[in-house]
Backbone as a printed PyTorch tensor [residue, N CA C, xyz], in Angstrom:
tensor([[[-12.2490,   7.0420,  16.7760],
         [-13.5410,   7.6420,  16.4850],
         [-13.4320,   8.6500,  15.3410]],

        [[-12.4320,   9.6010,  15.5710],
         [-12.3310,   9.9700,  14.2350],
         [-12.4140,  10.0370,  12.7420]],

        [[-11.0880,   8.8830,  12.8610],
         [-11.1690,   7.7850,  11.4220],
         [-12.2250,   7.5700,  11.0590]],

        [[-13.3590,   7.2700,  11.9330],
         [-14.9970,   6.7110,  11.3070],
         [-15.1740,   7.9940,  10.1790]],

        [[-15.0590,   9.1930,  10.6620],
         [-15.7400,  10.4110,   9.6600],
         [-14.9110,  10.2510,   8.2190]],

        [[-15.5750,  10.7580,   7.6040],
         [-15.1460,  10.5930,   6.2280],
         [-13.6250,  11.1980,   5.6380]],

        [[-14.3600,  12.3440,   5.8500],
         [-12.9790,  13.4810,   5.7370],
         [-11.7870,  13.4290,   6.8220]],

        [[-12.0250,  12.7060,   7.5250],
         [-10.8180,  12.9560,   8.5210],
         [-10.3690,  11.4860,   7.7780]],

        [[-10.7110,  10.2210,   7.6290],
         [-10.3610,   9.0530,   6.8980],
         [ -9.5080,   9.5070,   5.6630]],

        [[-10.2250,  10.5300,   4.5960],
         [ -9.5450,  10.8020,   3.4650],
         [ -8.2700,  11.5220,   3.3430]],

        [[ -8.3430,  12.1960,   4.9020],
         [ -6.9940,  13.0650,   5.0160],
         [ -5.6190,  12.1860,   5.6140]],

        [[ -6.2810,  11.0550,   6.2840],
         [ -5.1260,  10.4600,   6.9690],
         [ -4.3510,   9.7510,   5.8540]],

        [[ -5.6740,   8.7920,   5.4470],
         [ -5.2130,   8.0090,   4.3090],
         [ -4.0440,   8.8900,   2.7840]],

        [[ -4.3410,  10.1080,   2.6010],
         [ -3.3900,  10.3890,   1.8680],
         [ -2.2190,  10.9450,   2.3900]],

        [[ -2.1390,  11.3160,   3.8620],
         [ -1.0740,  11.5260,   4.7430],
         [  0.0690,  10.3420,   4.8650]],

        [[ -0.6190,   9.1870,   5.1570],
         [  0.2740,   7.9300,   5.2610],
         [  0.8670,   7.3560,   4.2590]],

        [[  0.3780,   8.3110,   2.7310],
         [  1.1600,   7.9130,   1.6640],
         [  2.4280,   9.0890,   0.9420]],

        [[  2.1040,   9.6940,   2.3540],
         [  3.3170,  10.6530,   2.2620],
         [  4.3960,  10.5250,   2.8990]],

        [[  4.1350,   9.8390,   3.8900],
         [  5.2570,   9.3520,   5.1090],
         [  6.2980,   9.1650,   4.4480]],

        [[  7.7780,   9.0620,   4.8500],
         [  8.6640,   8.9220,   3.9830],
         [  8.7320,   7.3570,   4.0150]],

        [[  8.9350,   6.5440,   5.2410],
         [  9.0040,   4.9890,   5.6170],
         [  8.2070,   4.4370,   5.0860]],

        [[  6.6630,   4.6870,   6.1180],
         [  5.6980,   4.3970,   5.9630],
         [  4.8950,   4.1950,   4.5000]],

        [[  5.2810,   5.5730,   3.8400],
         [  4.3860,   5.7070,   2.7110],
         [  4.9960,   4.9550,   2.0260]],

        [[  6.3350,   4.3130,   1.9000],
         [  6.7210,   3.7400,   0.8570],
         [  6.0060,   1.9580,   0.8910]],

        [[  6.2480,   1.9820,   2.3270],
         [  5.6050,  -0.0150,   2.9030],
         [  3.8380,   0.0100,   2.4410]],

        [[  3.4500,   0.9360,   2.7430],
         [  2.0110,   1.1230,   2.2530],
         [  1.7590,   1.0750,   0.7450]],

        [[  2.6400,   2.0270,  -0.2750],
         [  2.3050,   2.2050,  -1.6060],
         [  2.5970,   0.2300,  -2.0880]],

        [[  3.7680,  -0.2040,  -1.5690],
         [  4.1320,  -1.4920,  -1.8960],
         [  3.1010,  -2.2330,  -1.4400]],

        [[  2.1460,  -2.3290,  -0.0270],
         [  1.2020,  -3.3580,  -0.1840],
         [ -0.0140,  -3.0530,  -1.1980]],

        [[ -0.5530,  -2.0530,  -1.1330],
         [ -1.6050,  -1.5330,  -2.2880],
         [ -1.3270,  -1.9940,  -3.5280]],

        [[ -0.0400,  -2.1340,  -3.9420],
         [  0.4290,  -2.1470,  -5.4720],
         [  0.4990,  -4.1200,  -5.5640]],

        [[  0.6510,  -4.4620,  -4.0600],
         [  0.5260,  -6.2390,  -4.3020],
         [ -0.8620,  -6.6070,  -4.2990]],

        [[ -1.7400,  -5.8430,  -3.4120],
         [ -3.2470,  -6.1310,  -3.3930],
         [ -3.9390,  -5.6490,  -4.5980]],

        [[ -3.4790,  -4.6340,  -5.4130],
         [ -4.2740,  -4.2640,  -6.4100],
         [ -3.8950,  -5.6800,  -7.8210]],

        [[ -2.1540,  -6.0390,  -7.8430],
         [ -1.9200,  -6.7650,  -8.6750],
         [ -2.3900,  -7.8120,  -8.3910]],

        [[ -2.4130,  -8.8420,  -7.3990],
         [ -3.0800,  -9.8390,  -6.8290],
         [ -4.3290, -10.3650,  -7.4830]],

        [[ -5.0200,  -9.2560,  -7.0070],
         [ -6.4670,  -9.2730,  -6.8540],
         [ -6.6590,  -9.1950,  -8.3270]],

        [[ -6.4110,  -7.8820,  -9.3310],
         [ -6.7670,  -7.8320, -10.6950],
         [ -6.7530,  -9.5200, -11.4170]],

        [[ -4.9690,  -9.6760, -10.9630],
         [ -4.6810, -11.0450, -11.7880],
         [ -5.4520, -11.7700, -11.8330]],

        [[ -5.8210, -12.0150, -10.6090],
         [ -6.4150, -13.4890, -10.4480],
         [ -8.0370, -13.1710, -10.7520]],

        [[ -8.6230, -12.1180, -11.1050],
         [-10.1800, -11.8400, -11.6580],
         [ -9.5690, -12.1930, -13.4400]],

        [[ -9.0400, -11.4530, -13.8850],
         [ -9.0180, -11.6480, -15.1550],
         [ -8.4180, -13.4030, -15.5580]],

        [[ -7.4190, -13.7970, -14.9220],
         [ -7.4530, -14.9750, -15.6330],
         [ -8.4040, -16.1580, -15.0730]],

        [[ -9.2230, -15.6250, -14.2760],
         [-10.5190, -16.2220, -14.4230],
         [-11.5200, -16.0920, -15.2130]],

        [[-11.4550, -15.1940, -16.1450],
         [-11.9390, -14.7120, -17.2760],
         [-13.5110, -13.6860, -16.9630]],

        [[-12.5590, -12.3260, -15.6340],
         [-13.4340, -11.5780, -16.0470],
         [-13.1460, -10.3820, -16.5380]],

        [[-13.8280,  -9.6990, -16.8730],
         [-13.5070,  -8.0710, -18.2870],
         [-12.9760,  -7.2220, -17.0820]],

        [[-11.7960,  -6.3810, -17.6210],
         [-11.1030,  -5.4090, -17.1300],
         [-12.0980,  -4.4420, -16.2740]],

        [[-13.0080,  -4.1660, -16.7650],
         [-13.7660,  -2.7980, -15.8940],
         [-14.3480,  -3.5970, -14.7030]],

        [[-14.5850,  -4.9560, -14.8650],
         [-15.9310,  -5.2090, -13.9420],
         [-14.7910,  -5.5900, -12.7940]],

        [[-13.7210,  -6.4070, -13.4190],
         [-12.2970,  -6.2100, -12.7390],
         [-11.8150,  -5.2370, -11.4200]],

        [[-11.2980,  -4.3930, -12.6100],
         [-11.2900,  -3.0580, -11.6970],
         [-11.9620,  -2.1200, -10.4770]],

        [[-13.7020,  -2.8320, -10.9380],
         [-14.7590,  -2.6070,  -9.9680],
         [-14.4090,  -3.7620,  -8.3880]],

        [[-14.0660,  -4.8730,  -8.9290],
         [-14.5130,  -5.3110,  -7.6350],
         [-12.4910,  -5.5440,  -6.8000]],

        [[-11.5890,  -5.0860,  -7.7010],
         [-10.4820,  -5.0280,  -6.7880],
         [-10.5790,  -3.5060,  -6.1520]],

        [[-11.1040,  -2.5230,  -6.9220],
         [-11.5430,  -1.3890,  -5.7760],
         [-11.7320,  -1.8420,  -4.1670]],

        [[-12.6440,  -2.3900,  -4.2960],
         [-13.1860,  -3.3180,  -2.5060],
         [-12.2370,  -3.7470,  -2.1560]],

        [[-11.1250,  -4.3710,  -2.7340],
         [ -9.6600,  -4.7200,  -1.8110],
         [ -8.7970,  -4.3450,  -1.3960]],

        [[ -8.9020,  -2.4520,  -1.7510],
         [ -7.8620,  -1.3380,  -1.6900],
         [ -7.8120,  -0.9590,  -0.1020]],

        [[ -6.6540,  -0.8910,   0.9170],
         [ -7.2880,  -0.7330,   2.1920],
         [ -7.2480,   0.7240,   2.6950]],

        [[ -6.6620,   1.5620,   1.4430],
         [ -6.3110,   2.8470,   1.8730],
         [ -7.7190,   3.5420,   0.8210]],

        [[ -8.3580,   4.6030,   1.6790],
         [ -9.3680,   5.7090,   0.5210],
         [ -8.6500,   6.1580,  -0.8630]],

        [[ -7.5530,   6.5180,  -0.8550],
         [ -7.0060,   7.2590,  -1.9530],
         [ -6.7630,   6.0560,  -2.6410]],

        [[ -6.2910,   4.6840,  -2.2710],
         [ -5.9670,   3.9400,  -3.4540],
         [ -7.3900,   3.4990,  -3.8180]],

        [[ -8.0910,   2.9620,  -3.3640],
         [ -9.4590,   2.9220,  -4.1360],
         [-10.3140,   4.0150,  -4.4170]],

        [[ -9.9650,   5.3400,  -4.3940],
         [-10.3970,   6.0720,  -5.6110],
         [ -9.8260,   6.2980,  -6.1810]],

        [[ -8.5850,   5.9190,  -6.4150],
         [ -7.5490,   5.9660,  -7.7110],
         [ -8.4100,   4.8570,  -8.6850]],

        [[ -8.6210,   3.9070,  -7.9780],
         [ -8.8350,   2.6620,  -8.9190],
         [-10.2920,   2.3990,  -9.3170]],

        [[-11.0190,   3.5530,  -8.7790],
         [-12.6610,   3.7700,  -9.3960],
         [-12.2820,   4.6170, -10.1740]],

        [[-11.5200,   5.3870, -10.4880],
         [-11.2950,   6.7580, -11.4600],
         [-10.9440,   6.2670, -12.4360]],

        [[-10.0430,   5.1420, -12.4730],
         [ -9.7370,   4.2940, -12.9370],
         [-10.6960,   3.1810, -14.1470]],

        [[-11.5510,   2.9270, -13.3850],
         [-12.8050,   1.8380, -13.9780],
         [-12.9760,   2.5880, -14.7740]],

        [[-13.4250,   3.9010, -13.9180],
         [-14.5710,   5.0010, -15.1220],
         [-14.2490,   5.4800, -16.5360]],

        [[-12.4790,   5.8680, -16.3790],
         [-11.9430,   6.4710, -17.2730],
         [-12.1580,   4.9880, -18.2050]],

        [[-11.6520,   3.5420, -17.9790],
         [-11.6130,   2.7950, -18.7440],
         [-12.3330,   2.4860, -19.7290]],

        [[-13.4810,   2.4250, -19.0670],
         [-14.9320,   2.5220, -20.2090],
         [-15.0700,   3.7760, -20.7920]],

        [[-14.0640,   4.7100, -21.5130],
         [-14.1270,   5.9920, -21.9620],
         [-13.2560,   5.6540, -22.8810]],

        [[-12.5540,   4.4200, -22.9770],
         [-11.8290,   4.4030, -24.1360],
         [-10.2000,   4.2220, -23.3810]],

        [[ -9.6200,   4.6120, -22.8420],
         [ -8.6970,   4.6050, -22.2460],
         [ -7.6310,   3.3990, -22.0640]],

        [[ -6.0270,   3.3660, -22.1770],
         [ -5.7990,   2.2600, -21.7690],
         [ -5.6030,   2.4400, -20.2030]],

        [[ -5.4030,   0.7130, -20.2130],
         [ -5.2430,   0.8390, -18.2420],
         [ -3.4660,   1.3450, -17.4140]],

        [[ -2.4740,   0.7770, -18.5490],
         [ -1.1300,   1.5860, -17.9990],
         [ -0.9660,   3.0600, -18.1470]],

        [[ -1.8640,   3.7590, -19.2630],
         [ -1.7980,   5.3370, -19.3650],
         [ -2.1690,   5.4610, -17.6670]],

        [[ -3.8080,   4.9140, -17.8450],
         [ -4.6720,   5.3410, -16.4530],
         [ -3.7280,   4.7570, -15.3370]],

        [[ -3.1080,   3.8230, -15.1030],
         [ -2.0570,   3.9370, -13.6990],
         [ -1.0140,   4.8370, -13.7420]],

        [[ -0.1180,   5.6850, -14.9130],
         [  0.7470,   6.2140, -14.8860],
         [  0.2540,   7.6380, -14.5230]],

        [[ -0.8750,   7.7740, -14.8590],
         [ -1.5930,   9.0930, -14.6710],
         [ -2.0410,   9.2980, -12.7780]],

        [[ -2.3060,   8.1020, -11.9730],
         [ -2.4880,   8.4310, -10.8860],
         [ -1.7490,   8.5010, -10.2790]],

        [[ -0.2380,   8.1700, -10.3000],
         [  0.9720,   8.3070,  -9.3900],
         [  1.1310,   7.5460,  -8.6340]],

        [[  0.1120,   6.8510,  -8.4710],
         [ -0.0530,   5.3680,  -7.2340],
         [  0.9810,   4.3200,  -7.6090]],

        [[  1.3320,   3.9080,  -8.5620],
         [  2.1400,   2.7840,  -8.7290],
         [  3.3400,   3.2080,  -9.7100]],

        [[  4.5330,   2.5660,  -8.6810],
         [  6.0450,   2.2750,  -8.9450],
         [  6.1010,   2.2840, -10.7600]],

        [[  6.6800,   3.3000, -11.8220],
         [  6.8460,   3.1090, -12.6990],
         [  7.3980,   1.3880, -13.3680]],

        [[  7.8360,   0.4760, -12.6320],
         [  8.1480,  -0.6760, -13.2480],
         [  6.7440,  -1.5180, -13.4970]],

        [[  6.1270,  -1.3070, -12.7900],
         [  4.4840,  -1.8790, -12.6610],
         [  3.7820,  -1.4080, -13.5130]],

        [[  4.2180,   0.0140, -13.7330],
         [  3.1890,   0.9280, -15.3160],
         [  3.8230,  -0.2140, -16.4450]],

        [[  5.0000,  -0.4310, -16.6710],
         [  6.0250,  -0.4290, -17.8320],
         [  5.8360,  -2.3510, -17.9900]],

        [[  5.2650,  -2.9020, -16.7330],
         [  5.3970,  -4.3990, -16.7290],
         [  3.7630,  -4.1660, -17.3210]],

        [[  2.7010,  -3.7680, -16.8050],
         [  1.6030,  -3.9410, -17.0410],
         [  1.1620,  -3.5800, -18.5770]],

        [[  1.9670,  -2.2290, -19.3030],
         [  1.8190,  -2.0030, -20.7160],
         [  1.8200,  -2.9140, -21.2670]],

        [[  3.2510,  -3.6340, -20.8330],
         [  3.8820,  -4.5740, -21.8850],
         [  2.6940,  -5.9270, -21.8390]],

        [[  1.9740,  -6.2520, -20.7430],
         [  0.8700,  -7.6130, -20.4920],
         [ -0.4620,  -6.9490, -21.2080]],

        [[ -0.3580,  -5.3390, -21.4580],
         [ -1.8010,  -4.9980, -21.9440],
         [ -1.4980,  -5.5750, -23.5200]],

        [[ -0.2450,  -5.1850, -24.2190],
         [  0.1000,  -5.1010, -25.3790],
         [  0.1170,  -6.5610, -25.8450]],

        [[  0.2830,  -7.1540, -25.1280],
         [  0.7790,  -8.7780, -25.8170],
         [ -0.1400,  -9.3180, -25.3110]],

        [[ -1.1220,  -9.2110, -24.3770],
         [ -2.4280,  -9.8350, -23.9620],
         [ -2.1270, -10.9120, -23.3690]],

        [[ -1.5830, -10.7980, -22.3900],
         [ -1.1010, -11.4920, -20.8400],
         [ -0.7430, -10.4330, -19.7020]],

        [[ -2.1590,  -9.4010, -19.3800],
         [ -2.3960,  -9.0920, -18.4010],
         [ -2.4380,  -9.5010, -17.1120]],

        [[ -2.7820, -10.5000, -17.3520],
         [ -3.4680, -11.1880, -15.7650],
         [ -1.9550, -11.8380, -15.7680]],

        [[ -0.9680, -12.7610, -16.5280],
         [ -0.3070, -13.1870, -15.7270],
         [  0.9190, -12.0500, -15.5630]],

        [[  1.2830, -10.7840, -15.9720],
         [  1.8180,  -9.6270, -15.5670],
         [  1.3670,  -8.7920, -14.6250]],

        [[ -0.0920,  -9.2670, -14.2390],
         [ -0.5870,  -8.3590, -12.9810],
         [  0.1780,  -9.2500, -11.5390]],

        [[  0.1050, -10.6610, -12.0180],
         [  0.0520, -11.6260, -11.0290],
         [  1.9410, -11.7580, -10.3850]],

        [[  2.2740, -11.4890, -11.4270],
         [  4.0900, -11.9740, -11.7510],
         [  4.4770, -10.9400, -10.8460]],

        [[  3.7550,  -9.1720, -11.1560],
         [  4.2010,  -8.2960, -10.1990],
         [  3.9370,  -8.3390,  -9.0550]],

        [[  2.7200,  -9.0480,  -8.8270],
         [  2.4120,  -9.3300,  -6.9890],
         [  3.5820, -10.1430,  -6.0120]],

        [[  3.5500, -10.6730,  -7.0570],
         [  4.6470, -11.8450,  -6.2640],
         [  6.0560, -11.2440,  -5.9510]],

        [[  6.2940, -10.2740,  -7.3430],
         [  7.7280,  -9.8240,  -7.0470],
         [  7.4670,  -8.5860,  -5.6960]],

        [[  6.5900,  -7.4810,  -5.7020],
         [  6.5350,  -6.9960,  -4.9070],
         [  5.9130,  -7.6060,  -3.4540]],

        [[  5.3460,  -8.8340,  -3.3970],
         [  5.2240,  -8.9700,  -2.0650],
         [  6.4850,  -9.3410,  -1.6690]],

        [[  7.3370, -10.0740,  -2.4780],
         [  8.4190, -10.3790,  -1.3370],
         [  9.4050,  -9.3140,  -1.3190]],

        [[  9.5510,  -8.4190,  -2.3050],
         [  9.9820,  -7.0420,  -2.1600],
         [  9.5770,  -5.9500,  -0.4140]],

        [[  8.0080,  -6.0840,  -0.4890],
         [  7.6130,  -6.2050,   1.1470],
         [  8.1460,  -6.7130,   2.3800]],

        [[  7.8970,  -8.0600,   1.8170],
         [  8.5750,  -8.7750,   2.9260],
         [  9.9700,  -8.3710,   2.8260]],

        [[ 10.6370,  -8.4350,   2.4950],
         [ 12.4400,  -8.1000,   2.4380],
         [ 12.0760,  -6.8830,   3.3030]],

        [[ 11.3090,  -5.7500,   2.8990],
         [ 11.6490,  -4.0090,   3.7310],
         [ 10.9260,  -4.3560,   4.4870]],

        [[ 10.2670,  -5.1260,   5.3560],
         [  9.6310,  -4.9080,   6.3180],
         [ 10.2910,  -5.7340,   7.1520]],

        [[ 11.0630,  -6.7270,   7.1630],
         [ 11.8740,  -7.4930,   7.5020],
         [ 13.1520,  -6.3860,   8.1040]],

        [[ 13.7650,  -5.9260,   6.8500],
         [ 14.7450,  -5.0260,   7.3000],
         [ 14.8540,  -4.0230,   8.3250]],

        [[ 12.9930,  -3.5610,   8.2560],
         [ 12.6340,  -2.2170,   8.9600],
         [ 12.9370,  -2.3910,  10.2580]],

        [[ 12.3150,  -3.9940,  10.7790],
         [ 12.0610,  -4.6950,  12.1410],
         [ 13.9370,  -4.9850,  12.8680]],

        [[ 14.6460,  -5.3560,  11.5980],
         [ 16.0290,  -5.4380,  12.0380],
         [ 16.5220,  -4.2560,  12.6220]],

        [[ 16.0610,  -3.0060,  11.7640],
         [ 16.4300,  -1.3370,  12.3700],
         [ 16.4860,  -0.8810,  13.2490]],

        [[ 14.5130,  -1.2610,  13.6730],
         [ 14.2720,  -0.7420,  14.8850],
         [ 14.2310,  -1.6620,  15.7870]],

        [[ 14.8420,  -2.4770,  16.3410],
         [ 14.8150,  -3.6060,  17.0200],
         [ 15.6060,  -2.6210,  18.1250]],

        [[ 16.9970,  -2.7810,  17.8260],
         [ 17.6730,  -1.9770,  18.8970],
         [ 17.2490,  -0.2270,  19.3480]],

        [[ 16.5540,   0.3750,  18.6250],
         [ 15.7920,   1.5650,  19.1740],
         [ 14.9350,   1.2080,  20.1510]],

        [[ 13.8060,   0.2440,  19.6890],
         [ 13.0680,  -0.1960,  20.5640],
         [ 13.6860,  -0.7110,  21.9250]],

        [[ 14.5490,  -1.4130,  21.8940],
         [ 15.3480,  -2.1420,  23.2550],
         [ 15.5060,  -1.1000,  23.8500]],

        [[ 16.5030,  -0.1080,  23.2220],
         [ 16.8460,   1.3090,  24.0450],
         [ 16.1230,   2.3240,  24.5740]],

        [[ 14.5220,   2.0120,  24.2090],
         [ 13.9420,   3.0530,  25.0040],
         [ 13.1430,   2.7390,  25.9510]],

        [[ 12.7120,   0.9710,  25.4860],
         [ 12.4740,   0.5110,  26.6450],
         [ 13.3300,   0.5690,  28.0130]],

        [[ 14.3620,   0.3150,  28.0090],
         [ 15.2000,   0.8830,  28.5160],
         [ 15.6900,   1.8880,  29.5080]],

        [[ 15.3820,   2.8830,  28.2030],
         [ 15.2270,   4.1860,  29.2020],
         [ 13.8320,   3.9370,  30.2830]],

        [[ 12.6500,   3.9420,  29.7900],
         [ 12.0610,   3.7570,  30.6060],
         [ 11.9190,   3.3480,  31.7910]],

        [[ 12.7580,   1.9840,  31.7750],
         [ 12.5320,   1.5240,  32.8300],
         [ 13.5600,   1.9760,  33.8960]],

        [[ 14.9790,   2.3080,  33.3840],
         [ 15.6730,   2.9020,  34.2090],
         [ 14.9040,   4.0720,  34.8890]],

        [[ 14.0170,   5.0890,  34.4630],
         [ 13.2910,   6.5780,  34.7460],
         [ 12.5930,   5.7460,  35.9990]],

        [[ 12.0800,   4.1080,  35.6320],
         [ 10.7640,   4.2850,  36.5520],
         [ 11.8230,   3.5580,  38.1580]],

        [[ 12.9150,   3.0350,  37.7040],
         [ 13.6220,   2.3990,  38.8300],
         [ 14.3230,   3.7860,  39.3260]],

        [[ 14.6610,   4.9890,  38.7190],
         [ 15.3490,   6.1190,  39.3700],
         [ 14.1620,   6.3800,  40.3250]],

        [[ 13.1540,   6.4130,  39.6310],
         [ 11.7140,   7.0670,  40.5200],
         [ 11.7080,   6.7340,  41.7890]],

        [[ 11.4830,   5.1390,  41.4630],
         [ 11.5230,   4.1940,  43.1210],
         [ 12.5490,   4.7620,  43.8340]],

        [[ 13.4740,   4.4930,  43.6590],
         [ 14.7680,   4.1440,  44.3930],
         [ 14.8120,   5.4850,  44.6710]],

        [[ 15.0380,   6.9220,  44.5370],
         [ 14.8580,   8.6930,  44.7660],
         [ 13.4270,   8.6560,  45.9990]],

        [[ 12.4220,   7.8190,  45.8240],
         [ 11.2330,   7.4150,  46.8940],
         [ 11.7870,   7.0040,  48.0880]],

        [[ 12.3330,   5.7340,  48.1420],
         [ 13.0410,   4.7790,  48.7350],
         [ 14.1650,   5.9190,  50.0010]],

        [[ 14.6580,   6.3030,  48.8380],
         [ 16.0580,   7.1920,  49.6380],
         [ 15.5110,   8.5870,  50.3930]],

        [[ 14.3310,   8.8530,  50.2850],
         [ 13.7870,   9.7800,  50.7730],
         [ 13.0570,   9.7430,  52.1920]],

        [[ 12.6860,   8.4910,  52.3270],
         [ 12.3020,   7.8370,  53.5900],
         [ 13.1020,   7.3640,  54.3350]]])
């Protein structure tokens, strides 16, 4: 219920991109959904701003889609678009430095697209790994648990 309010949404959402784990698995899906999504508008042949407008709507965190409306706005001001990502902090310097180079040579869309791919399976690999990590934490506290709830019984049991 919280989350519904605005401000409590805007605070979490830039909280979870602070996380040390977390924030990093999060900045990596944002940075595949933003490349994704851009790519595949522009080499369908639509213009960068109107672009930018409608991969906003695909951002799942508040802060990354107002990075990427600040973004639109500044664009139509003259602006390029790797200054304007290097300037919001949102995306992995190799993604500023891959995307310059697709603004400069005018193969954006397939440098937006090339980075999705590398960072989703970049994703998949750490999220894969994460699950290998905590696999045995998880076992072990299940674990505990259940030993606490069989001490419980059995301390019941012996009491009668």
């Amino acid at each position: 219920l919280l989350r519904r309010r605005p401000v409590v949404r805007r605070f979490l959402d830039r909280a979870v991109l602070r996380l040390p784990v977390v924030g990093g698995l999060v900045r990596m899906d944002l940075t595949v959904r933003f490349c994704r999504t851009l790519g595949s508008l522009l080499a369908n042949g639509i213009a960068v701003p109107t672009a930018l407008n409608l991969t906003r709507e695909v951002m799942s965190n508040g802060e990354g889609s107002g990075v990427v409306a600040a973004m639109s706005r500044d664009l139509r001001k003259g602006s390029d678009l790797a200054r304007l990502m290097e300037a919001s902090r949102l995306f992995p310097p190799i993604v500023i430095a891959i995307m310059r180079a697709g603004e400069e040579t005018g193969g954006l869309a397939k440098s937006a697209l090339y980075l999705a791919d590398m960072f989703e399976q970049k994703l998949d690999m750490t999220t894969q790994r994460l699950v290998t990590i905590l696999e045995p934490v998880i076992f072990v506290g299940v674990s505990v648990v259940v030993a606490a709830n069989e001490v419980s019984i059995m301390g019941a049991v012996v009491s009668v």
